[in-house]
Structure formats: C-alpha cells, structure tokens
Amino acid sequence: MKRIWKRVAVAVSAVVAVIGAYVGSGAAGGTPIQDAAGGALSASSTAIAPDGPAFSIWSVVYAGLIGYAVLQLFRTANDDRHERLVVPAILSLLLNAAWILSVQFGWLWASEPIIVALLAVLVWTFSILRRTRSTGVVEAVLTDGTFGLYLGWVCVATAANTAAVLTAAGFRGFGFGQDVWGVAIAAVAGLVGVLVAFWGRGRLAPAASLAWGLAWVAVARFDGPLVSVPTATTAVVAAVAVVVVTAAVRARAGWSGAGEGRATAPVFGRADSVAG
C-alpha cells in the first residue's frame, strides 16, 4: 500500500506541475511568465535572457513528465530505480509549480531560492539515473530523456533567473557592462554543459536542452533591445562546445563498451550493466 501511495503522489505532483504551467502560460487568463513580475524574465530584461521561442521546450518537458508519471504507476514492486526517484521527482514537480507561482505573484526575490533548489534536486535526480539502469527504450525516453532535458534547461533558466533577480534589485555589475557579464555567464553555462557531458558519459538529453537555451540566448542578443554580439557569439560557441564534447564523450564510451563486450550507451540512459 505504501508503494502505491508513492506512485500516486508522483502522479498528483505531475498534475500540479502541469496546472502550474497552464497558469504560467497565461492561458487561464493570467499573465504569461515572460510578462509577469514587470517583464523581469522577458528576452529584453538581461543580457543572458533567451528569446521567447526557447520556452517552447517546456511543452516537451511537461509531456515527458506526464509520461513518466504514468510509467511509474505501472512499475514493478521491486523497482529500486523508481523507488529512489520518488522523492526528487516529487520535489522537482512541486518546486516547478512554486517557481511559476512566485513569478506570477510578482515575488521575484522568492523565485531565486526556489529555482536554485530545483536545480539541486535535478542534479540529485540525474545522479540517480546515471548510477542505475533503464529497463528499455520507453523508460529511457520517458525517465532519462525527460529529466535530462529538464536538467539542461533549468541550468539555463537558473542563470537567466539569477540575472533577472539581480537586475531587478538594482545590481549594476560592479561597473562592468552587459557584454562582460553576458560573455561570462554564457561561458559558465557552456562549461556546466561540458561537465555534465563528462559526468553523464555523453547523455544527449541534457546537452540538447542546454544547447537549445544557449542558442536562443544568442538569437536574443543578435537582434532586439539588448543587442550584444560578444554575448551572442559566446553563447553560440558554448552551445557548439556542449554538443561536440557530448558527442565525443558518447562516442568514446560507446567504443569502450564495444571493446569490453558490452552494449553501447543508449541515447538517453544506460541499458547496460555498468553504473556510473
């Protein structure tokens, strides 16, 4: 019975997150996230804010989270992997909804600790996924793929949110211009993507979403109210670096696995017998 309630709790949390996303989109009559809190999170707010279309990735993430919630309802009783995912999965879903509500209510100051906590929980989730095996393609896509996309995008979102909060609080960058800060943050985001590539042994999902976010940062900086060619160029280079390094690490892991008589690494998660 306890296991059943855990599964139900994950499913309910997923529904709460989707409802929060619906409210945050403005479809329920509210203010879209990019326009809430005085437009602090819009593409023209800071040098690291991605252009509007970047946020369409949330549709893919939410669809994956619903799929994951349904999948885990039918897992076997002795599925240690999903047992270990229960708490971080629930926390990530509820923190997601809490972040949306904090911005909707104009509590930009509260959004920062929430999104930082969300990022920490997703790192925890990713650490579980990389140390455990997926049972097949469906689980690899809905679990590893979804949370990988989620992690990569929230890395970019955390950087953008932090910049928005500091700007709204009156921080002026110690006298350095937007180009300097934009280049620095884009470079750090790219470095994070490279580190995740090595840590995750070339998993494609986090690299894809992180590169997606950086690409839309570049689009926003090449054109719009806050043009910054140095930031845009750095974002492009960082996005390419994340993709190239991920592909290289993945290829190396595949060759190593083949050389040792194991299956090559799957697209989103591990299906072989080696954890880590």
PDB file of C-alpha atoms in Angstrom:
ATOM      1  CA  MET A   1       0.000   0.000   0.000  1.00  0.00           C
ATOM      2  CA  LYS A   2       2.839   2.389   0.849  1.00  0.00           C
ATOM      3  CA  ARG A   3       4.368   1.864  -2.583  1.00  0.00           C
ATOM      4  CA  ILE A   4       1.030   2.611  -4.244  1.00  0.00           C
ATOM      5  CA  TRP A   5       0.718   5.907  -2.411  1.00  0.00           C
ATOM      6  CA  LYS A   6       4.221   6.859  -3.515  1.00  0.00           C
ATOM      7  CA  ARG A   7       3.234   6.317  -7.133  1.00  0.00           C
ATOM      8  CA  VAL A   8       0.026   8.274  -6.691  1.00  0.00           C
ATOM      9  CA  ALA A   9       1.969  11.109  -5.038  1.00  0.00           C
ATOM     10  CA  VAL A  10       4.253  11.357  -8.086  1.00  0.00           C
ATOM     11  CA  ALA A  11       1.256  11.381 -10.429  1.00  0.00           C
ATOM     12  CA  VAL A  12      -0.553  14.056  -8.415  1.00  0.00           C
ATOM     13  CA  SER A  13       2.604  16.183  -8.302  1.00  0.00           C
ATOM     14  CA  ALA A  14       2.866  15.928 -12.083  1.00  0.00           C
ATOM     15  CA  VAL A  15      -0.709  17.163 -12.430  1.00  0.00           C
ATOM     16  CA  VAL A  16       0.055  20.074 -10.075  1.00  0.00           C
ATOM     17  CA  ALA A  17       3.101  20.980 -12.187  1.00  0.00           C
ATOM     18  CA  VAL A  18       1.095  20.902 -15.420  1.00  0.00           C
ATOM     19  CA  ILE A  19      -1.657  23.045 -13.898  1.00  0.00           C
ATOM     20  CA  GLY A  20       1.021  25.486 -12.768  1.00  0.00           C
ATOM     21  CA  ALA A  21       2.425  25.553 -16.290  1.00  0.00           C
ATOM     22  CA  TYR A  22      -1.056  26.189 -17.692  1.00  0.00           C
ATOM     23  CA  VAL A  23      -1.496  29.138 -15.345  1.00  0.00           C
ATOM     24  CA  GLY A  24       2.006  30.379 -16.090  1.00  0.00           C
ATOM     25  CA  SER A  25       1.386  30.339 -19.829  1.00  0.00           C
ATOM     26  CA  GLY A  26      -1.382  32.885 -19.424  1.00  0.00           C
ATOM     27  CA  ALA A  27      -3.936  30.518 -20.946  1.00  0.00           C
ATOM     28  CA  ALA A  28      -6.063  30.699 -17.791  1.00  0.00           C
ATOM     29  CA  GLY A  29      -6.321  34.461 -18.046  1.00  0.00           C
ATOM     30  CA  GLY A  30      -3.195  35.235 -16.073  1.00  0.00           C
ATOM     31  CA  THR A  31      -0.011  36.920 -17.199  1.00  0.00           C
ATOM     32  CA  PRO A  32       2.474  34.870 -19.250  1.00  0.00           C
ATOM     33  CA  ILE A  33       5.680  34.229 -17.330  1.00  0.00           C
ATOM     34  CA  GLN A  34       7.779  36.411 -19.631  1.00  0.00           C
ATOM     35  CA  ASP A  35       5.463  39.360 -18.913  1.00  0.00           C
ATOM     36  CA  ALA A  36       4.960  38.712 -15.182  1.00  0.00           C
ATOM     37  CA  ALA A  37       6.939  40.486 -12.447  1.00  0.00           C
ATOM     38  CA  GLY A  38       7.184  43.603 -14.601  1.00  0.00           C
ATOM     39  CA  GLY A  39       8.709  41.683 -17.510  1.00  0.00           C
ATOM     40  CA  ALA A  40      11.792  40.804 -15.468  1.00  0.00           C
ATOM     41  CA  LEU A  41      12.131  37.485 -17.310  1.00  0.00           C
ATOM     42  CA  SER A  42      11.465  38.752 -20.827  1.00  0.00           C
ATOM     43  CA  ALA A  43      14.015  38.449 -23.639  1.00  0.00           C
ATOM     44  CA  SER A  44      14.860  42.144 -23.253  1.00  0.00           C
ATOM     45  CA  SER A  45      15.385  42.069 -19.480  1.00  0.00           C
ATOM     46  CA  THR A  46      19.022  40.936 -19.202  1.00  0.00           C
ATOM     47  CA  ALA A  47      21.937  40.005 -21.422  1.00  0.00           C
ATOM     48  CA  ILE A  48      21.505  36.294 -20.693  1.00  0.00           C
ATOM     49  CA  ALA A  49      17.729  36.052 -21.201  1.00  0.00           C
ATOM     50  CA  PRO A  50      16.789  33.651 -24.046  1.00  0.00           C
ATOM     51  CA  ASP A  51      14.366  34.670 -26.777  1.00  0.00           C
ATOM     52  CA  GLY A  52      10.692  33.766 -26.358  1.00  0.00           C
ATOM     53  CA  PRO A  53      10.551  30.618 -28.543  1.00  0.00           C
ATOM     54  CA  ALA A  54      13.136  28.985 -26.249  1.00  0.00           C
ATOM     55  CA  PHE A  55      10.411  28.401 -23.670  1.00  0.00           C
ATOM     56  CA  SER A  56       8.536  26.055 -26.016  1.00  0.00           C
ATOM     57  CA  ILE A  57      10.832  23.330 -24.685  1.00  0.00           C
ATOM     58  CA  TRP A  58       8.632  23.286 -21.584  1.00  0.00           C
ATOM     59  CA  SER A  59       5.911  21.616 -23.657  1.00  0.00           C
ATOM     60  CA  VAL A  60       8.247  18.705 -24.365  1.00  0.00           C
ATOM     61  CA  VAL A  61       9.403  18.532 -20.746  1.00  0.00           C
ATOM     62  CA  TYR A  62       5.858  18.555 -19.355  1.00  0.00           C
ATOM     63  CA  ALA A  63       4.720  15.918 -21.840  1.00  0.00           C
ATOM     64  CA  GLY A  64       7.651  13.777 -20.728  1.00  0.00           C
ATOM     65  CA  LEU A  65       6.867  14.331 -17.046  1.00  0.00           C
ATOM     66  CA  ILE A  66       3.271  13.189 -17.552  1.00  0.00           C
ATOM     67  CA  GLY A  67       4.563  10.156 -19.443  1.00  0.00           C
ATOM     68  CA  TYR A  68       6.994   9.420 -16.607  1.00  0.00           C
ATOM     69  CA  ALA A  69       4.224   9.775 -14.010  1.00  0.00           C
ATOM     70  CA  VAL A  70       2.078   7.273 -15.900  1.00  0.00           C
ATOM     71  CA  LEU A  71       5.011   4.901 -16.469  1.00  0.00           C
ATOM     72  CA  GLN A  72       5.950   4.751 -12.794  1.00  0.00           C
ATOM     73  CA  LEU A  73       2.357   3.916 -11.842  1.00  0.00           C
ATOM     74  CA  PHE A  74       2.831   0.536 -13.508  1.00  0.00           C
ATOM     75  CA  ARG A  75       6.353  -0.247 -12.344  1.00  0.00           C
ATOM     76  CA  THR A  76       7.171  -3.490 -10.611  1.00  0.00           C
ATOM     77  CA  ALA A  77       7.156  -3.645  -6.823  1.00  0.00           C
ATOM     78  CA  ASN A  78      10.908  -4.245  -6.579  1.00  0.00           C
ATOM     79  CA  ASP A  79      11.953  -1.472  -8.946  1.00  0.00           C
ATOM     80  CA  ASP A  80      14.721   0.128  -6.906  1.00  0.00           C
ATOM     81  CA  ARG A  81      15.419   2.792  -9.522  1.00  0.00           C
ATOM     82  CA  HIS A  82      11.962   4.303  -9.396  1.00  0.00           C
ATOM     83  CA  GLU A  83      11.812   3.922  -5.633  1.00  0.00           C
ATOM     84  CA  ARG A  84      14.888   6.108  -5.372  1.00  0.00           C
ATOM     85  CA  LEU A  85      13.405   8.634  -7.799  1.00  0.00           C
ATOM     86  CA  VAL A  86      10.162   9.183  -5.885  1.00  0.00           C
ATOM     87  CA  VAL A  87      11.331  11.964  -3.560  1.00  0.00           C
ATOM     88  CA  PRO A  88      13.420  14.006  -6.038  1.00  0.00           C
ATOM     89  CA  ALA A  89      10.745  13.617  -8.726  1.00  0.00           C
ATOM     90  CA  ILE A  90       8.021  14.939  -6.426  1.00  0.00           C
ATOM     91  CA  LEU A  91      10.226  17.778  -5.203  1.00  0.00           C
ATOM     92  CA  SER A  92      11.131  18.816  -8.745  1.00  0.00           C
ATOM     93  CA  LEU A  93       7.483  18.902  -9.801  1.00  0.00           C
ATOM     94  CA  LEU A  94       6.323  20.895  -6.778  1.00  0.00           C
ATOM     95  CA  LEU A  95       9.260  23.298  -6.935  1.00  0.00           C
ATOM     96  CA  ASN A  96       8.467  23.886 -10.587  1.00  0.00           C
ATOM     97  CA  ALA A  97       4.909  24.901  -9.722  1.00  0.00           C
ATOM     98  CA  ALA A  98       6.156  27.016  -6.805  1.00  0.00           C
ATOM     99  CA  TRP A  99       8.568  28.894  -9.085  1.00  0.00           C
ATOM    100  CA  ILE A 100       5.777  29.715 -11.529  1.00  0.00           C
ATOM    101  CA  LEU A 101       3.505  30.952  -8.753  1.00  0.00           C
ATOM    102  CA  SER A 102       6.254  33.083  -7.198  1.00  0.00           C
ATOM    103  CA  VAL A 103       6.786  34.868 -10.513  1.00  0.00           C
ATOM    104  CA  GLN A 104       3.054  35.164 -11.169  1.00  0.00           C
ATOM    105  CA  PHE A 105       2.565  36.878  -7.820  1.00  0.00           C
ATOM    106  CA  GLY A 106       5.484  39.188  -8.542  1.00  0.00           C
ATOM    107  CA  TRP A 107       7.663  37.660  -5.812  1.00  0.00           C
ATOM    108  CA  LEU A 108      10.783  37.670  -7.952  1.00  0.00           C
ATOM    109  CA  TRP A 109      13.004  37.572  -4.851  1.00  0.00           C
ATOM    110  CA  ALA A 110      11.385  34.260  -3.852  1.00  0.00           C
ATOM    111  CA  SER A 111      11.858  32.727  -7.294  1.00  0.00           C
ATOM    112  CA  GLU A 112      15.639  32.605  -6.888  1.00  0.00           C
ATOM    113  CA  PRO A 113      15.955  30.177  -3.932  1.00  0.00           C
ATOM    114  CA  ILE A 114      13.178  28.108  -5.474  1.00  0.00           C
ATOM    115  CA  ILE A 115      14.877  27.680  -8.847  1.00  0.00           C
ATOM    116  CA  VAL A 116      18.253  27.038  -7.192  1.00  0.00           C
ATOM    117  CA  ALA A 117      16.596  24.329  -5.086  1.00  0.00           C
ATOM    118  CA  LEU A 118      15.001  22.931  -8.250  1.00  0.00           C
ATOM    119  CA  LEU A 119      18.399  22.767  -9.957  1.00  0.00           C
ATOM    120  CA  ALA A 120      19.894  20.982  -6.934  1.00  0.00           C
ATOM    121  CA  VAL A 121      17.058  18.444  -6.928  1.00  0.00           C
ATOM    122  CA  LEU A 122      17.519  17.782 -10.656  1.00  0.00           C
ATOM    123  CA  VAL A 123      21.245  17.208 -10.121  1.00  0.00           C
ATOM    124  CA  TRP A 124      20.252  14.695  -7.435  1.00  0.00           C
ATOM    125  CA  THR A 125      17.831  13.062  -9.872  1.00  0.00           C
ATOM    126  CA  PHE A 126      20.460  12.896 -12.589  1.00  0.00           C
ATOM    127  CA  SER A 127      22.930  11.291 -10.207  1.00  0.00           C
ATOM    128  CA  ILE A 128      20.398   8.516  -9.531  1.00  0.00           C
ATOM    129  CA  LEU A 129      19.747   7.996 -13.225  1.00  0.00           C
ATOM    130  CA  ARG A 130      23.413   7.747 -14.152  1.00  0.00           C
ATOM    131  CA  ARG A 131      24.034   5.143 -11.438  1.00  0.00           C
ATOM    132  CA  THR A 132      21.074   2.923 -12.319  1.00  0.00           C
ATOM    133  CA  ARG A 133      19.874   1.116 -15.407  1.00  0.00           C
ATOM    134  CA  SER A 134      16.869   1.829 -17.598  1.00  0.00           C
ATOM    135  CA  THR A 135      14.827  -1.270 -18.421  1.00  0.00           C
ATOM    136  CA  GLY A 136      14.157  -0.422 -22.046  1.00  0.00           C
ATOM    137  CA  VAL A 137      13.613   2.236 -24.670  1.00  0.00           C
ATOM    138  CA  VAL A 138      10.332   3.552 -23.248  1.00  0.00           C
ATOM    139  CA  GLU A 139      11.813   4.116 -19.808  1.00  0.00           C
ATOM    140  CA  ALA A 140      14.982   5.585 -21.277  1.00  0.00           C
ATOM    141  CA  VAL A 141      12.935   8.170 -23.168  1.00  0.00           C
ATOM    142  CA  LEU A 142      10.334   8.991 -20.503  1.00  0.00           C
ATOM    143  CA  THR A 143      12.623   8.896 -17.472  1.00  0.00           C
ATOM    144  CA  ASP A 144      16.229   9.547 -18.508  1.00  0.00           C
ATOM    145  CA  GLY A 145      15.279  11.663 -21.516  1.00  0.00           C
ATOM    146  CA  THR A 146      12.723  13.789 -19.698  1.00  0.00           C
ATOM    147  CA  PHE A 147      14.801  14.514 -16.613  1.00  0.00           C
ATOM    148  CA  GLY A 148      17.869  15.082 -18.788  1.00  0.00           C
ATOM    149  CA  LEU A 149      16.034  17.751 -20.795  1.00  0.00           C
ATOM    150  CA  TYR A 150      14.673  19.154 -17.555  1.00  0.00           C
ATOM    151  CA  LEU A 151      18.158  19.465 -16.027  1.00  0.00           C
ATOM    152  CA  GLY A 152      19.771  21.046 -19.084  1.00  0.00           C
ATOM    153  CA  TRP A 153      17.053  23.640 -19.485  1.00  0.00           C
ATOM    154  CA  VAL A 154      16.930  24.544 -15.790  1.00  0.00           C
ATOM    155  CA  CYS A 155      20.689  25.195 -15.908  1.00  0.00           C
ATOM    156  CA  VAL A 156      19.997  27.946 -18.453  1.00  0.00           C
ATOM    157  CA  ALA A 157      16.833  29.089 -16.655  1.00  0.00           C
ATOM    158  CA  THR A 158      18.713  29.438 -13.360  1.00  0.00           C
ATOM    159  CA  ALA A 159      21.308  31.694 -14.975  1.00  0.00           C
ATOM    160  CA  ALA A 160      18.592  33.827 -16.580  1.00  0.00           C
ATOM    161  CA  ASN A 161      16.560  33.973 -13.364  1.00  0.00           C
ATOM    162  CA  THR A 162      19.590  34.990 -11.282  1.00  0.00           C
ATOM    163  CA  ALA A 163      20.431  37.772 -13.718  1.00  0.00           C
ATOM    164  CA  ALA A 164      16.808  38.964 -13.647  1.00  0.00           C
ATOM    165  CA  VAL A 165      16.656  38.995  -9.844  1.00  0.00           C
ATOM    166  CA  LEU A 166      19.942  40.897  -9.525  1.00  0.00           C
ATOM    167  CA  THR A 167      18.919  43.409 -12.172  1.00  0.00           C
ATOM    168  CA  ALA A 168      15.531  43.992 -10.527  1.00  0.00           C
ATOM    169  CA  ALA A 169      17.319  44.501  -7.209  1.00  0.00           C
ATOM    170  CA  GLY A 170      19.403  47.291  -8.727  1.00  0.00           C
ATOM    171  CA  PHE A 171      22.668  45.418  -9.204  1.00  0.00           C
ATOM    172  CA  ARG A 172      24.732  47.128 -11.900  1.00  0.00           C
ATOM    173  CA  GLY A 173      27.548  44.650 -12.324  1.00  0.00           C
ATOM    174  CA  PHE A 174      30.298  46.467 -10.371  1.00  0.00           C
ATOM    175  CA  GLY A 175      30.684  48.842 -13.275  1.00  0.00           C
ATOM    176  CA  PHE A 176      31.160  46.134 -15.908  1.00  0.00           C
ATOM    177  CA  GLY A 177      28.874  46.357 -18.916  1.00  0.00           C
ATOM    178  CA  GLN A 178      26.327  43.838 -20.155  1.00  0.00           C
ATOM    179  CA  ASP A 179      28.811  42.469 -22.691  1.00  0.00           C
ATOM    180  CA  VAL A 180      31.253  41.405 -19.987  1.00  0.00           C
ATOM    181  CA  TRP A 181      28.600  39.787 -17.820  1.00  0.00           C
ATOM    182  CA  GLY A 182      26.832  38.226 -20.790  1.00  0.00           C
ATOM    183  CA  VAL A 183      30.039  36.641 -22.067  1.00  0.00           C
ATOM    184  CA  ALA A 184      30.983  35.410 -18.595  1.00  0.00           C
ATOM    185  CA  ILE A 185      27.600  33.806 -17.862  1.00  0.00           C
ATOM    186  CA  ALA A 186      27.298  32.220 -21.308  1.00  0.00           C
ATOM    187  CA  ALA A 187      30.797  30.782 -20.920  1.00  0.00           C
ATOM    188  CA  VAL A 188      29.964  29.380 -17.481  1.00  0.00           C
ATOM    189  CA  ALA A 189      26.770  27.825 -18.852  1.00  0.00           C
ATOM    190  CA  GLY A 190      28.812  26.185 -21.590  1.00  0.00           C
ATOM    191  CA  LEU A 191      31.318  24.893 -19.036  1.00  0.00           C
ATOM    192  CA  VAL A 192      28.473  23.417 -16.996  1.00  0.00           C
ATOM    193  CA  GLY A 193      27.240  21.644 -20.125  1.00  0.00           C
ATOM    194  CA  VAL A 194      30.701  20.212 -20.767  1.00  0.00           C
ATOM    195  CA  LEU A 195      30.963  18.988 -17.172  1.00  0.00           C
ATOM    196  CA  VAL A 196      27.536  17.352 -17.418  1.00  0.00           C
ATOM    197  CA  ALA A 197      28.660  15.668 -20.651  1.00  0.00           C
ATOM    198  CA  PHE A 198      31.589  14.034 -18.864  1.00  0.00           C
ATOM    199  CA  TRP A 199      29.601  13.247 -15.722  1.00  0.00           C
ATOM    200  CA  GLY A 200      26.724  11.748 -17.678  1.00  0.00           C
ATOM    201  CA  ARG A 201      29.017   9.889 -20.107  1.00  0.00           C
ATOM    202  CA  GLY A 202      27.647  11.635 -23.155  1.00  0.00           C
ATOM    203  CA  ARG A 203      23.922  11.643 -22.469  1.00  0.00           C
ATOM    204  CA  LEU A 204      22.230  13.582 -25.207  1.00  0.00           C
ATOM    205  CA  ALA A 205      19.146  14.967 -23.468  1.00  0.00           C
ATOM    206  CA  PRO A 206      20.791  17.477 -21.080  1.00  0.00           C
ATOM    207  CA  ALA A 207      23.183  18.594 -23.802  1.00  0.00           C
ATOM    208  CA  ALA A 208      20.297  19.135 -26.233  1.00  0.00           C
ATOM    209  CA  SER A 209      18.264  21.346 -23.897  1.00  0.00           C
ATOM    210  CA  LEU A 210      21.248  23.303 -22.616  1.00  0.00           C
ATOM    211  CA  ALA A 211      22.456  23.950 -26.169  1.00  0.00           C
ATOM    212  CA  TRP A 212      18.886  24.878 -27.147  1.00  0.00           C
ATOM    213  CA  GLY A 213      18.756  27.500 -24.387  1.00  0.00           C
ATOM    214  CA  LEU A 214      22.150  28.940 -25.299  1.00  0.00           C
ATOM    215  CA  ALA A 215      21.176  29.121 -28.962  1.00  0.00           C
ATOM    216  CA  TRP A 216      18.118  31.216 -28.107  1.00  0.00           C
ATOM    217  CA  VAL A 217      20.230  33.450 -25.880  1.00  0.00           C
ATOM    218  CA  ALA A 218      22.326  34.071 -28.982  1.00  0.00           C
ATOM    219  CA  VAL A 219      19.231  34.850 -31.067  1.00  0.00           C
ATOM    220  CA  ALA A 220      18.043  37.383 -28.481  1.00  0.00           C
ATOM    221  CA  ARG A 221      21.449  39.084 -28.352  1.00  0.00           C
ATOM    222  CA  PHE A 222      21.968  39.269 -32.109  1.00  0.00           C
ATOM    223  CA  ASP A 223      18.680  41.117 -32.509  1.00  0.00           C
ATOM    224  CA  GLY A 224      16.424  43.022 -30.131  1.00  0.00           C
ATOM    225  CA  PRO A 225      16.555  45.742 -27.462  1.00  0.00           C
ATOM    226  CA  LEU A 226      19.676  44.293 -25.811  1.00  0.00           C
ATOM    227  CA  VAL A 227      21.991  43.558 -28.712  1.00  0.00           C
ATOM    228  CA  SER A 228      25.321  42.108 -27.576  1.00  0.00           C
ATOM    229  CA  VAL A 229      27.374  40.486 -30.303  1.00  0.00           C
ATOM    230  CA  PRO A 230      30.069  39.297 -27.845  1.00  0.00           C
ATOM    231  CA  THR A 231      27.428  37.562 -25.695  1.00  0.00           C
ATOM    232  CA  ALA A 232      25.688  36.078 -28.726  1.00  0.00           C
ATOM    233  CA  THR A 233      28.971  34.793 -30.153  1.00  0.00           C
ATOM    234  CA  THR A 234      29.987  33.275 -26.821  1.00  0.00           C
ATOM    235  CA  ALA A 235      26.574  31.602 -26.487  1.00  0.00           C
ATOM    236  CA  VAL A 236      26.930  30.060 -29.944  1.00  0.00           C
ATOM    237  CA  VAL A 237      30.441  28.813 -29.199  1.00  0.00           C
ATOM    238  CA  ALA A 238      29.285  27.440 -25.847  1.00  0.00           C
ATOM    239  CA  ALA A 239      26.325  25.638 -27.426  1.00  0.00           C
ATOM    240  CA  VAL A 240      28.534  24.067 -30.089  1.00  0.00           C
ATOM    241  CA  ALA A 241      31.115  23.071 -27.469  1.00  0.00           C
ATOM    242  CA  VAL A 242      28.462  21.322 -25.380  1.00  0.00           C
ATOM    243  CA  VAL A 243      27.192  19.353 -28.381  1.00  0.00           C
ATOM    244  CA  VAL A 244      30.660  18.450 -29.688  1.00  0.00           C
ATOM    245  CA  VAL A 245      32.029  17.397 -26.306  1.00  0.00           C
ATOM    246  CA  THR A 246      28.899  15.362 -25.550  1.00  0.00           C
ATOM    247  CA  ALA A 247      29.173  13.585 -28.904  1.00  0.00           C
ATOM    248  CA  ALA A 248      32.882  12.902 -28.336  1.00  0.00           C
ATOM    249  CA  VAL A 249      32.359  11.563 -24.811  1.00  0.00           C
ATOM    250  CA  ARG A 250      29.470   9.445 -26.026  1.00  0.00           C
ATOM    251  CA  ALA A 251      31.471   8.014 -28.905  1.00  0.00           C
ATOM    252  CA  ARG A 252      34.356   7.199 -26.599  1.00  0.00           C
ATOM    253  CA  ALA A 253      32.006   5.487 -24.113  1.00  0.00           C
ATOM    254  CA  GLY A 254      30.490   3.506 -26.961  1.00  0.00           C
ATOM    255  CA  TRP A 255      33.846   2.370 -28.299  1.00  0.00           C
ATOM    256  CA  SER A 256      34.972   1.436 -24.798  1.00  0.00           C
ATOM    257  CA  GLY A 257      31.801  -0.545 -24.208  1.00  0.00           C
ATOM    258  CA  ALA A 258      32.124  -2.359 -27.505  1.00  0.00           C
ATOM    259  CA  GLY A 259      35.751  -3.159 -26.789  1.00  0.00           C
ATOM    260  CA  GLU A 260      34.801  -4.719 -23.476  1.00  0.00           C
ATOM    261  CA  GLY A 261      31.954  -6.737 -24.945  1.00  0.00           C
ATOM    262  CA  ARG A 262      29.129  -4.528 -23.588  1.00  0.00           C
ATOM    263  CA  ALA A 263      26.325  -2.774 -25.363  1.00  0.00           C
ATOM    264  CA  THR A 264      26.996   0.817 -26.365  1.00  0.00           C
ATOM    265  CA  ALA A 265      25.400   3.589 -24.327  1.00  0.00           C
ATOM    266  CA  PRO A 266      21.760   4.233 -25.235  1.00  0.00           C
ATOM    267  CA  VAL A 267      20.566   7.654 -26.379  1.00  0.00           C
ATOM    268  CA  PHE A 268      19.140   8.893 -23.081  1.00  0.00           C
ATOM    269  CA  GLY A 269      20.184   6.492 -20.317  1.00  0.00           C
ATOM    270  CA  ARG A 270      22.112   3.364 -19.556  1.00  0.00           C
ATOM    271  CA  ALA A 271      20.791  -0.005 -20.580  1.00  0.00           C
ATOM    272  CA  ASP A 272      23.981  -1.948 -19.932  1.00  0.00           C
ATOM    273  CA  SER A 273      25.134  -3.446 -16.671  1.00  0.00           C
ATOM    274  CA  VAL A 274      27.651  -0.775 -15.744  1.00  0.00           C
ATOM    275  CA  ALA A 275      26.625   2.081 -13.468  1.00  0.00           C
ATOM    276  CA  GLY A 276      28.325   5.446 -13.375  1.00  0.00           C
TER     277      GLY A 276
END
